[in-house]
């Protein structure tokens, strides 16, 4: 990293010394753009970098709600409106015990870069709460969502800030959140994406992130190796919304899913996993062990990390940030993995992409690989603005086109940098260029 950027990072570090997730994503970004810094002589005077790495606004609020035992519980709610340079603030809401400001600032920054890469008119944001939806009744979840929205509603709007789901926020939570928003704001304009189809959602939105991951994998396999997903042995972690749909699409494209995981363990089946059954197990919130009742010859491991020790060609981590360590990545490569496609937001620890690069293997960073979800969110916004709903094929075709643009953009940028195996750097540079140009034109 050059001196100017080192100084900017040092100041940020002094200001937010405890926010390690946020600091680490800014660090990766600054390192990536370091070698093109001198191509933009006005960066320093215009304070471009300082303005890009700090969120526009952070809203923090109290979320009191009544549980089924009639006891009042108080959680904390957040919305990090990171940047609206390219369009309305856009990004998911996460409900998870681990939610704190550092994680949301990291995710908001990543979302800003990701949304820039889509080439769509989308700003970046992230929000959520330390509320844990696990083991809560439907009514508890509804009361929590309504209390959360009692504050959030005044900060969002179809042209201001459009939230969506994320970890812990699926179709049910989106329904309760948006349902309450409509009442409070007295509008029906789709200020939320990932909505149910009956009240304004888009077809393919639930599948979009997982499908997008497979589409970009196909473009990459084709470009680098003249291959496709057909016949590849694939590992998928997480088995939530992203993982399940990635598994269905990969299978449809001819891949053999040899390993899948959830927090309840891992299933390995070298002859191909029954994804339908895994999906049912997940919907019923059961342990992966149940898979063995139907397929006694499959293998079960209780530690989710053991997934990465299975022999396969493609790894698609779809669970959570930092789920893949350097040791896991070494196992993967020893076992024949030729491509890692990040389905979750930054599921690999920083050293992992370096290892793939050194071994001249494909590594597609999340800001490119999982951008299909937010892209179809924009298509949902398009449909809401015109009060129409599109058919499935049209949305799917557009999604494929967007993923192809993203892939070509990062691949060509990497080619220009003389390193086609560093798509992480290429993605950061491509995102940065668009944000820089908009920021410059829009003034201080
Ligand atoms: N939470 C998703 C993401 O990380 C989707 C965001 C959206 O659709 O706004 O990209």
Tab-separated table of C-alpha atoms and ligand atoms in Angstrom:
chain	number	residue	atom	x	y	z
A	1	UNK	CA	0.000	0.000	0.000
A	2	UNK	CA	1.439	3.459	-0.860
A	3	UNK	CA	2.134	6.178	1.753
A	4	UNK	CA	-1.029	8.219	1.169
A	5	UNK	CA	-3.279	5.175	1.551
A	6	UNK	CA	-1.305	3.878	4.549
A	7	UNK	CA	-1.895	7.182	6.293
A	8	UNK	CA	-5.624	7.079	5.522
A	9	UNK	CA	-5.801	3.548	6.889
A	10	UNK	CA	-3.835	4.479	10.015
A	11	UNK	CA	-6.265	7.343	10.736
A	12	UNK	CA	-9.237	5.035	10.293
A	13	UNK	CA	-7.612	2.487	12.561
A	14	UNK	CA	-7.051	5.136	15.251
A	15	UNK	CA	-10.651	6.284	14.948
A	16	UNK	CA	-12.301	2.847	15.074
A	17	UNK	CA	-9.706	0.580	16.702
A	18	UNK	CA	-12.213	-2.102	17.728
A	19	UNK	CA	-14.044	-2.441	14.384
A	20	UNK	CA	-11.924	-5.250	12.978
A	21	UNK	CA	-14.311	-6.540	10.278
A	22	UNK	CA	-14.807	-3.031	8.885
A	23	UNK	CA	-11.092	-2.230	9.063
A	24	UNK	CA	-10.148	-5.446	7.321
A	25	UNK	CA	-12.476	-4.890	4.353
A	26	UNK	CA	-11.228	-1.303	3.964
A	27	UNK	CA	-7.661	-2.618	4.175
A	28	UNK	CA	-8.272	-5.095	1.356
A	29	UNK	CA	-9.829	-2.354	-0.769
A	30	UNK	CA	-6.974	0.122	-0.175
A	31	UNK	CA	-4.371	-2.528	-0.961
A	32	UNK	CA	-6.188	-3.343	-4.201
A	33	UNK	CA	-6.288	0.222	-5.481
A	34	UNK	CA	-2.801	1.159	-4.345
A	35	UNK	CA	-1.102	0.523	-7.677
A	36	UNK	CA	-3.613	2.590	-9.672
A	37	UNK	CA	-3.578	5.452	-7.142
A	38	UNK	CA	-1.242	7.566	-9.261
A	39	UNK	CA	-3.503	7.234	-12.320
A	40	UNK	CA	-5.921	9.601	-10.536
A	41	UNK	CA	-3.947	12.703	-9.510
A	42	UNK	CA	-6.922	14.407	-7.825
A	43	UNK	CA	-7.686	11.652	-5.304
A	44	UNK	CA	-5.862	13.395	-2.463
A	45	UNK	CA	-7.193	16.922	-3.012
A	46	UNK	CA	-10.762	15.747	-3.454
A	47	UNK	CA	-10.585	13.473	-0.413
A	48	UNK	CA	-12.109	10.741	-2.555
A	49	UNK	CA	-10.819	7.788	-0.550
A	50	UNK	CA	-11.719	9.267	2.854
A	51	UNK	CA	-15.241	9.966	1.561
A	52	UNK	CA	-15.627	6.491	0.082
A	53	UNK	CA	-14.621	4.465	3.119
A	54	UNK	CA	-16.826	6.248	5.689
A	55	UNK	CA	-20.584	5.593	5.671
A	56	UNK	CA	-22.828	8.555	4.837
A	57	UNK	CA	-24.948	7.943	7.914
A	58	UNK	CA	-25.462	5.422	10.707
A	59	UNK	CA	-28.816	5.072	12.412
A	60	UNK	CA	-28.857	3.202	15.731
A	61	UNK	CA	-32.008	2.589	17.677
A	62	UNK	CA	-33.593	0.668	20.507
A	63	UNK	CA	-35.972	-2.192	19.644
A	64	UNK	CA	-38.185	-3.101	22.623
A	65	UNK	CA	-40.605	-5.997	22.089
A	66	UNK	CA	-42.735	-8.340	24.189
A	67	UNK	CA	-41.932	-12.055	24.196
A	68	UNK	CA	-44.422	-14.902	24.649
A	69	UNK	CA	-43.860	-14.831	28.408
A	70	UNK	CA	-45.010	-11.177	28.432
A	71	UNK	CA	-41.521	-9.986	29.244
A	72	UNK	CA	-40.079	-6.934	27.503
A	73	UNK	CA	-36.807	-7.613	25.687
A	74	UNK	CA	-34.611	-4.821	24.328
A	75	UNK	CA	-32.452	-5.351	21.241
A	76	UNK	CA	-30.444	-2.850	19.206
A	77	UNK	CA	-31.346	-1.970	15.621
A	78	UNK	CA	-29.072	-0.410	12.990
A	79	UNK	CA	-29.128	0.909	9.450
A	80	UNK	CA	-25.811	1.843	7.901
A	81	UNK	CA	-26.578	4.039	4.877
A	82	UNK	CA	-23.172	3.712	3.331
A	83	UNK	CA	-23.357	5.457	-0.021
A	84	UNK	CA	-26.058	6.763	-2.340
A	85	UNK	CA	-23.664	7.897	-5.071
A	86	UNK	CA	-25.066	5.465	-7.632
A	87	UNK	CA	-28.696	5.160	-6.543
A	88	UNK	CA	-30.893	4.724	-3.454
A	89	UNK	CA	-29.220	3.058	-0.473
A	90	UNK	CA	-29.662	-0.660	-1.045
A	91	UNK	CA	-28.771	-3.706	1.000
A	92	UNK	CA	-30.107	-6.356	3.320
A	93	UNK	CA	-31.223	-6.500	6.927
A	94	UNK	CA	-29.511	-9.144	9.068
A	95	UNK	CA	-30.932	-10.578	12.285
A	96	UNK	CA	-28.248	-12.519	14.118
A	97	UNK	CA	-26.658	-12.633	17.570
A	98	UNK	CA	-23.338	-11.611	16.022
A	99	UNK	CA	-24.639	-8.329	14.558
A	100	UNK	CA	-22.718	-5.238	15.653
A	101	UNK	CA	-21.665	-1.958	14.082
A	102	UNK	CA	-18.336	-3.256	12.789
A	103	UNK	CA	-19.998	-6.137	10.922
A	104	UNK	CA	-22.660	-3.863	9.433
A	105	UNK	CA	-20.118	-1.238	8.367
A	106	UNK	CA	-18.047	-3.992	6.727
A	107	UNK	CA	-21.131	-5.390	4.976
A	108	UNK	CA	-22.325	-1.903	3.987
A	109	UNK	CA	-18.952	-1.085	2.450
A	110	UNK	CA	-18.855	-4.418	0.602
A	111	UNK	CA	-22.416	-3.818	-0.589
A	112	UNK	CA	-21.447	-0.397	-1.956
A	113	UNK	CA	-18.597	-1.947	-3.944
A	114	UNK	CA	-20.734	-4.900	-5.056
A	115	UNK	CA	-23.597	-2.695	-6.182
A	116	UNK	CA	-21.179	-0.528	-8.150
A	117	UNK	CA	-19.924	-3.633	-9.930
A	118	UNK	CA	-23.426	-4.603	-11.076
A	119	UNK	CA	-23.437	-1.433	-13.244
A	120	UNK	CA	-27.009	-0.862	-11.975
A	121	UNK	CA	-28.295	2.288	-10.271
A	122	UNK	CA	-27.834	1.076	-6.717
A	123	UNK	CA	-26.252	2.703	-3.673
A	124	UNK	CA	-25.029	0.608	-0.750
A	125	UNK	CA	-26.358	-0.053	2.761
A	126	UNK	CA	-26.781	-2.741	5.394
A	127	UNK	CA	-28.814	-2.997	8.553
A	128	UNK	CA	-30.011	-5.374	11.173
A	129	UNK	CA	-30.194	-6.267	14.801
A	130	UNK	CA	-28.607	-8.536	17.391
A	131	UNK	CA	-32.026	-10.252	17.624
A	132	UNK	CA	-31.713	-14.004	17.114
A	133	UNK	CA	-34.776	-15.395	15.282
A	134	UNK	CA	-33.876	-19.006	16.215
A	135	UNK	CA	-36.422	-20.668	18.519
A	136	UNK	CA	-38.751	-17.658	18.444
A	137	UNK	CA	-42.458	-18.114	17.784
A	138	UNK	CA	-44.052	-16.508	14.726
A	139	UNK	CA	-45.753	-13.941	16.926
A	140	UNK	CA	-42.484	-13.037	18.636
A	141	UNK	CA	-40.848	-12.538	15.237
A	142	UNK	CA	-43.773	-10.386	14.093
A	143	UNK	CA	-43.702	-8.238	17.239
A	144	UNK	CA	-39.959	-7.788	16.901
A	145	UNK	CA	-40.196	-6.844	13.200
A	146	UNK	CA	-42.942	-4.326	13.930
A	147	UNK	CA	-40.957	-2.681	16.712
A	148	UNK	CA	-37.866	-2.579	14.458
A	149	UNK	CA	-39.913	-0.883	11.735
A	150	UNK	CA	-41.443	1.630	14.184
A	151	UNK	CA	-38.104	3.429	13.973
A	152	UNK	CA	-36.709	2.362	10.597
A	153	UNK	CA	-39.726	3.484	8.556
A	154	UNK	CA	-38.825	7.173	8.785
A	155	UNK	CA	-35.402	6.554	7.228
A	156	UNK	CA	-36.355	4.451	4.176
A	157	UNK	CA	-38.352	4.929	0.957
A	158	UNK	CA	-38.545	3.686	-2.640
A	159	UNK	CA	-36.100	6.380	-3.809
A	160	UNK	CA	-34.219	6.785	-0.541
A	161	UNK	CA	-33.296	3.443	0.938
A	162	UNK	CA	-34.650	0.031	-0.039
A	163	UNK	CA	-33.840	-2.789	2.403
A	164	UNK	CA	-34.007	-6.531	1.679
A	165	UNK	CA	-33.376	-9.800	3.490
A	166	UNK	CA	-30.049	-11.266	4.603
A	167	UNK	CA	-29.019	-13.808	7.242
A	168	UNK	CA	-32.013	-14.421	9.559
A	169	UNK	CA	-34.350	-12.324	7.409
A	170	UNK	CA	-36.248	-14.426	4.877
A	171	UNK	CA	-39.645	-14.167	3.221
A	172	UNK	CA	-41.539	-14.272	6.536
A	173	UNK	CA	-39.557	-11.454	8.177
A	174	UNK	CA	-39.658	-9.357	4.982
A	175	UNK	CA	-43.459	-9.757	5.000
A	176	UNK	CA	-43.782	-8.557	8.606
A	177	UNK	CA	-41.312	-5.696	8.104
A	178	UNK	CA	-42.818	-4.430	4.851
A	179	UNK	CA	-46.382	-5.024	6.101
A	180	UNK	CA	-45.754	-2.714	9.036
A	181	UNK	CA	-43.896	-0.190	6.861
A	182	UNK	CA	-46.928	0.098	4.570
A	183	UNK	CA	-49.162	0.908	7.523
A	184	UNK	CA	-46.829	3.457	9.073
A	185	UNK	CA	-45.892	5.244	5.833
A	186	UNK	CA	-49.283	4.777	4.147
A	187	UNK	CA	-47.691	3.801	0.828
A	188	UNK	CA	-47.537	0.708	-1.304
A	189	UNK	CA	-44.481	1.383	-3.405
A	190	UNK	CA	-42.280	-1.629	-2.796
A	191	UNK	CA	-39.796	-0.094	-0.362
A	192	UNK	CA	-38.344	-3.541	0.302
A	193	UNK	CA	-37.149	-6.306	-1.970
A	194	UNK	CA	-37.423	-10.054	-1.557
A	195	UNK	CA	-41.157	-9.564	-1.036
A	196	UNK	CA	-43.691	-12.364	-1.550
A	197	UNK	CA	-44.892	-12.534	-5.165
A	198	UNK	CA	-48.541	-11.898	-4.144
A	199	UNK	CA	-47.791	-8.447	-2.801
A	200	UNK	CA	-45.159	-7.221	-5.280
A	201	UNK	CA	-42.155	-9.539	-5.168
A	202	UNK	CA	-40.233	-10.650	-8.242
A	203	UNK	CA	-40.088	-14.168	-9.586
A	204	UNK	CA	-36.553	-15.606	-9.320
A	205	UNK	CA	-35.626	-13.186	-6.473
A	206	UNK	CA	-35.432	-16.008	-3.893
A	207	UNK	CA	-33.259	-18.043	-6.267
A	208	UNK	CA	-31.228	-15.121	-7.658
A	209	UNK	CA	-28.108	-15.179	-5.474
A	210	UNK	CA	-27.628	-18.947	-5.826
A	211	UNK	CA	-28.366	-18.931	-9.557
A	212	UNK	CA	-26.025	-15.964	-10.097
A	213	UNK	CA	-23.231	-17.838	-8.331
A	214	UNK	CA	-23.618	-20.729	-10.796
A	215	UNK	CA	-23.852	-18.459	-13.828
A	216	UNK	CA	-20.631	-16.631	-12.956
A	217	UNK	CA	-18.964	-19.992	-12.222
A	218	UNK	CA	-19.897	-21.143	-15.739
A	219	UNK	CA	-18.524	-17.961	-17.358
A	220	UNK	CA	-15.263	-18.335	-15.426
A	221	UNK	CA	-14.828	-22.064	-16.062
A	222	UNK	CA	-15.428	-21.438	-19.718
A	223	UNK	CA	-12.998	-18.522	-19.997
A	224	UNK	CA	-10.126	-19.987	-17.968
A	225	UNK	CA	-10.391	-23.697	-18.696
A	226	UNK	CA	-12.821	-24.152	-21.560
A	227	UNK	CA	-15.010	-26.139	-19.149
A	228	UNK	CA	-18.478	-25.840	-17.641
A	229	UNK	CA	-20.182	-27.012	-14.459
A	230	UNK	CA	-21.271	-30.154	-16.262
A	231	UNK	CA	-19.633	-33.170	-14.598
A	232	UNK	CA	-17.864	-31.096	-11.905
A	233	UNK	CA	-17.926	-32.328	-8.308
A	234	UNK	CA	-19.166	-29.500	-6.137
A	235	UNK	CA	-19.109	-28.646	-2.397
A	236	UNK	CA	-21.647	-26.180	-1.032
A	237	UNK	CA	-21.728	-24.888	2.548
A	238	UNK	CA	-24.531	-23.146	4.364
A	239	UNK	CA	-27.623	-24.700	2.793
A	240	UNK	CA	-29.606	-21.523	3.461
A	241	UNK	CA	-31.317	-19.568	0.730
A	242	UNK	CA	-28.099	-19.043	-1.277
A	243	UNK	CA	-26.673	-22.553	-0.878
A	244	UNK	CA	-29.858	-24.454	-1.655
A	245	UNK	CA	-30.583	-22.539	-4.850
A	246	UNK	CA	-26.936	-22.757	-5.934
A	247	UNK	CA	-27.168	-26.533	-5.415
A	248	UNK	CA	-30.377	-26.840	-7.462
A	249	UNK	CA	-28.944	-24.754	-10.319
A	250	UNK	CA	-25.541	-26.478	-10.295
A	251	UNK	CA	-27.302	-29.835	-10.478
A	252	UNK	CA	-29.498	-28.629	-13.337
A	253	UNK	CA	-26.311	-27.597	-15.160
A	254	UNK	CA	-24.914	-31.113	-14.811
A	255	UNK	CA	-22.743	-30.798	-11.696
A	256	UNK	CA	-22.602	-33.542	-9.061
A	257	UNK	CA	-23.094	-32.127	-5.572
A	258	UNK	CA	-20.788	-34.338	-3.496
A	259	UNK	CA	-20.846	-32.388	-0.223
A	260	UNK	CA	-23.234	-30.023	1.548
A	261	UNK	CA	-23.186	-28.594	5.073
A	262	UNK	CA	-25.300	-26.715	7.579
A	263	UNK	CA	-24.666	-25.899	11.233
A	264	UNK	CA	-25.931	-29.429	11.994
A	265	UNK	CA	-23.128	-31.165	10.053
A	266	UNK	CA	-21.983	-32.375	6.639
A	267	UNK	CA	-23.299	-34.907	4.143
A	268	UNK	CA	-20.883	-36.473	1.648
A	269	UNK	CA	-22.126	-38.583	-1.212
A	270	UNK	CA	-19.754	-39.034	-4.144
A	271	UNK	CA	-22.623	-40.300	-6.299
A	272	UNK	CA	-24.514	-37.004	-5.838
A	273	UNK	CA	-26.591	-35.582	-3.008
A	274	UNK	CA	-30.383	-35.454	-3.154
A	275	UNK	CA	-30.731	-31.662	-2.929
A	276	UNK	CA	-34.514	-31.889	-2.692
A	277	UNK	CA	-34.162	-33.912	0.502
A	278	UNK	CA	-31.592	-31.474	1.952
A	279	UNK	CA	-33.993	-28.640	1.177
A	280	UNK	CA	-36.819	-30.446	3.029
A	281	UNK	CA	-34.528	-31.101	6.018
A	282	UNK	CA	-33.652	-27.398	6.123
A	283	UNK	CA	-37.271	-26.247	5.807
A	284	UNK	CA	-38.216	-28.488	8.724
A	285	UNK	CA	-35.193	-27.268	10.731
A	286	UNK	CA	-33.873	-30.844	11.189
A	287	UNK	CA	-30.335	-32.172	11.495
A	288	UNK	CA	-28.440	-33.319	8.401
A	289	UNK	CA	-28.252	-36.722	10.120
A	290	UNK	CA	-31.797	-37.372	8.819
A	291	UNK	CA	-30.359	-37.651	5.308
A	292	UNK	CA	-28.911	-41.041	6.324
A	293	UNK	CA	-32.387	-42.488	6.919
A	294	UNK	CA	-33.028	-42.310	3.147
A	295	UNK	CA	-29.403	-42.700	1.988
A	296	UNK	CA	-27.625	-44.996	4.475
A	297	UNK	CA	-24.527	-45.194	2.235
A	298	UNK	CA	-23.893	-41.432	2.378
A	299	UNK	CA	-21.418	-40.175	4.992
A	300	UNK	CA	-22.236	-37.782	7.826
A	301	UNK	CA	-19.724	-35.632	9.733
A	302	UNK	CA	-20.824	-33.536	12.698
A	303	UNK	CA	-18.251	-30.741	12.178
A	304	UNK	CA	-19.387	-28.372	9.364
A	305	UNK	CA	-15.724	-27.567	8.561
A	306	UNK	CA	-15.118	-31.173	7.466
A	307	UNK	CA	-16.919	-30.248	4.249
A	308	UNK	CA	-13.710	-28.731	2.903
A	309	UNK	CA	-11.833	-32.047	3.326
A	310	UNK	CA	-14.043	-33.816	0.765
A	311	UNK	CA	-12.643	-34.640	-2.696
A	312	UNK	CA	-14.179	-32.224	-5.218
A	313	UNK	CA	-13.425	-29.738	-8.038
A	314	UNK	CA	-15.462	-26.673	-7.109
A	315	UNK	CA	-16.032	-25.099	-3.681
A	316	UNK	CA	-18.956	-22.727	-3.133
A	317	UNK	CA	-19.016	-21.365	0.437
A	318	UNK	CA	-22.501	-19.948	1.085
A	319	UNK	CA	-22.709	-19.739	4.888
A	320	UNK	CA	-21.075	-16.702	6.498
A	321	UNK	CA	-18.043	-14.421	6.556
A	322	UNK	CA	-14.676	-16.079	7.352
A	323	UNK	CA	-15.983	-19.647	7.203
A	324	UNK	CA	-13.034	-20.793	5.026
A	325	UNK	CA	-9.611	-20.646	6.696
A	326	UNK	CA	-6.224	-20.986	5.030
A	327	UNK	CA	-6.030	-24.565	6.337
A	328	UNK	CA	-9.423	-25.372	4.794
A	329	UNK	CA	-8.236	-23.888	1.490
A	330	UNK	CA	-5.089	-26.030	1.558
A	331	UNK	CA	-7.232	-29.153	2.011
A	332	UNK	CA	-9.398	-28.069	-0.916
A	333	UNK	CA	-6.472	-27.590	-3.256
A	334	UNK	CA	-4.855	-30.897	-2.227
A	335	UNK	CA	-8.158	-32.609	-2.935
A	336	UNK	CA	-8.518	-31.239	-6.455
A	337	UNK	CA	-10.476	-27.970	-6.130
A	338	UNK	CA	-9.844	-25.773	-9.199
A	339	UNK	CA	-12.285	-22.958	-8.418
A	340	UNK	CA	-13.698	-21.263	-5.336
A	341	UNK	CA	-16.812	-19.174	-5.896
A	342	UNK	CA	-17.868	-17.059	-2.896
A	343	UNK	CA	-21.643	-17.326	-2.387
A	344	UNK	CA	-21.775	-15.707	1.070
A	345	UNK	CA	-20.360	-12.243	1.751
A	346	UNK	CA	-16.585	-12.706	2.172
A	347	UNK	CA	-16.670	-16.298	3.393
A	348	UNK	CA	-12.898	-16.734	2.894
A	349	UNK	CA	-10.256	-15.396	5.229
A	350	UNK	CA	-7.951	-12.908	3.459
A	351	UNK	CA	-5.054	-15.326	2.854
A	352	UNK	CA	-7.282	-17.734	0.894
A	353	UNK	CA	-7.517	-15.704	-2.315
A	354	UNK	CA	-3.717	-15.275	-2.256
A	355	UNK	CA	-3.264	-19.057	-2.053
A	356	UNK	CA	-5.588	-19.601	-5.011
A	357	UNK	CA	-3.757	-16.901	-6.957
A	358	UNK	CA	-0.354	-18.482	-6.232
A	359	UNK	CA	-1.667	-21.814	-7.473
A	360	UNK	CA	-3.190	-20.197	-10.589
A	361	UNK	CA	-6.686	-21.332	-9.636
A	362	UNK	CA	-9.999	-19.520	-10.067
A	363	UNK	CA	-11.184	-17.441	-7.095
A	364	UNK	CA	-14.288	-15.305	-7.589
A	365	UNK	CA	-14.816	-12.821	-4.743
A	366	UNK	CA	-18.274	-12.392	-3.267
A	367	UNK	CA	-18.770	-8.825	-4.448
A	368	UNK	CA	-18.904	-10.286	-7.948
A	369	UNK	CA	-20.097	-13.850	-7.342
A	370	UNK	CA	-23.091	-13.139	-5.122
A	371	UNK	CA	-24.233	-9.936	-6.816
A	372	UNK	CA	-27.137	-11.773	-8.473
A	373	UNK	CA	-29.345	-11.262	-5.419
A	374	UNK	CA	-29.115	-7.506	-5.252
A	375	UNK	CA	-29.307	-7.303	-9.055
A	376	UNK	CA	-32.678	-9.031	-9.110
A	377	UNK	CA	-33.674	-6.720	-6.243
A	378	UNK	CA	-33.170	-3.871	-8.703
A	379	UNK	CA	-35.353	-5.752	-11.196
A	380	UNK	CA	-37.966	-6.057	-8.445
A	381	UNK	CA	-37.772	-2.272	-7.957
A	382	UNK	CA	-38.218	-1.812	-11.730
A	383	UNK	CA	-41.337	-3.962	-11.656
A	384	UNK	CA	-42.764	-2.142	-8.620
A	385	UNK	CA	-42.189	1.262	-10.223
A	386	UNK	CA	-44.203	0.186	-13.266
A	387	UNK	CA	-46.819	-1.737	-11.204
A	388	UNK	CA	-46.166	-4.814	-13.316
A	389	UNK	CA	-44.730	-8.260	-12.696
A	390	UNK	CA	-42.471	-9.959	-15.218
A	391	UNK	CA	-42.355	-13.604	-16.178
A	392	UNK	CA	-39.718	-15.943	-14.842
A	393	UNK	CA	-37.720	-16.313	-18.046
A	394	UNK	CA	-37.347	-12.584	-18.525
A	395	UNK	CA	-35.951	-12.099	-15.001
A	396	UNK	CA	-33.661	-15.113	-15.346
A	397	UNK	CA	-32.369	-13.943	-18.711
A	398	UNK	CA	-31.630	-10.468	-17.323
A	399	UNK	CA	-29.888	-11.998	-14.298
A	400	UNK	CA	-27.675	-14.069	-16.582
A	401	UNK	CA	-26.806	-10.973	-18.631
A	402	UNK	CA	-25.882	-8.995	-15.506
A	403	UNK	CA	-23.638	-11.821	-14.217
A	404	UNK	CA	-21.945	-12.001	-17.608
A	405	UNK	CA	-21.269	-8.240	-17.530
A	406	UNK	CA	-19.847	-8.488	-14.039
A	407	UNK	CA	-17.585	-11.374	-15.034
A	408	UNK	CA	-16.334	-9.658	-18.198
A	409	UNK	CA	-15.727	-6.450	-16.275
A	410	UNK	CA	-13.565	-8.060	-13.587
A	411	UNK	CA	-11.815	-10.431	-15.996
A	412	UNK	CA	-10.868	-7.600	-18.360
A	413	UNK	CA	-9.703	-5.456	-15.444
A	414	UNK	CA	-7.567	-8.369	-14.204
A	415	UNK	CA	-6.181	-8.815	-17.702
A	416	UNK	CA	-5.208	-5.132	-17.766
A	417	UNK	CA	-3.425	-5.610	-14.426
A	418	UNK	CA	-1.515	-8.518	-15.968
A	419	UNK	CA	-2.863	-10.952	-13.413
A	420	UNK	CA	-5.954	-12.903	-14.385
A	421	UNK	CA	-5.743	-14.876	-11.134
A	422	UNK	CA	-6.374	-11.867	-8.921
A	423	UNK	CA	-10.062	-11.140	-9.454
A	424	UNK	CA	-10.324	-9.751	-5.900
A	425	UNK	CA	-8.114	-6.821	-6.810
A	426	UNK	CA	-9.805	-6.473	-10.192
A	427	UNK	CA	-13.273	-6.327	-8.607
A	428	UNK	CA	-12.170	-3.623	-6.173
A	429	UNK	CA	-10.586	-1.566	-8.960
A	430	UNK	CA	-13.608	-1.868	-11.253
A	431	UNK	CA	-16.000	-0.866	-8.442
A	432	UNK	CA	-13.776	1.988	-7.403
A	433	UNK	CA	-13.549	3.521	-10.880
A	434	UNK	CA	-17.315	3.913	-11.181
A	435	UNK	CA	-17.683	5.329	-7.665
A	436	UNK	CA	-14.786	7.718	-8.233
A	437	UNK	CA	-16.275	9.028	-11.443
A	438	UNK	CA	-19.712	9.580	-9.870
A	439	UNK	CA	-18.242	11.230	-6.785
A	440	UNK	CA	-16.182	13.618	-8.863
A	441	UNK	CA	-19.136	14.654	-11.024
A	442	UNK	CA	-21.459	15.120	-8.056
A	443	UNK	CA	-19.146	17.514	-6.199
A	444	UNK	CA	-18.312	17.630	-2.514
B	1	LIG	N1	-28.358	-9.334	1.336
B	1	LIG	C1	-28.103	-9.509	-0.047
B	1	LIG	C2	-26.674	-9.155	-0.379
B	1	LIG	O1	-25.806	-9.317	0.451
B	1	LIG	C3	-29.145	-8.826	-0.914
B	1	LIG	C4	-29.255	-7.362	-0.752
B	1	LIG	C5	-30.431	-6.744	-1.539
B	1	LIG	O2	-31.073	-7.426	-2.309
B	1	LIG	O3	-30.649	-5.557	-1.325
B	1	LIG	O4	-26.329	-8.776	-1.464
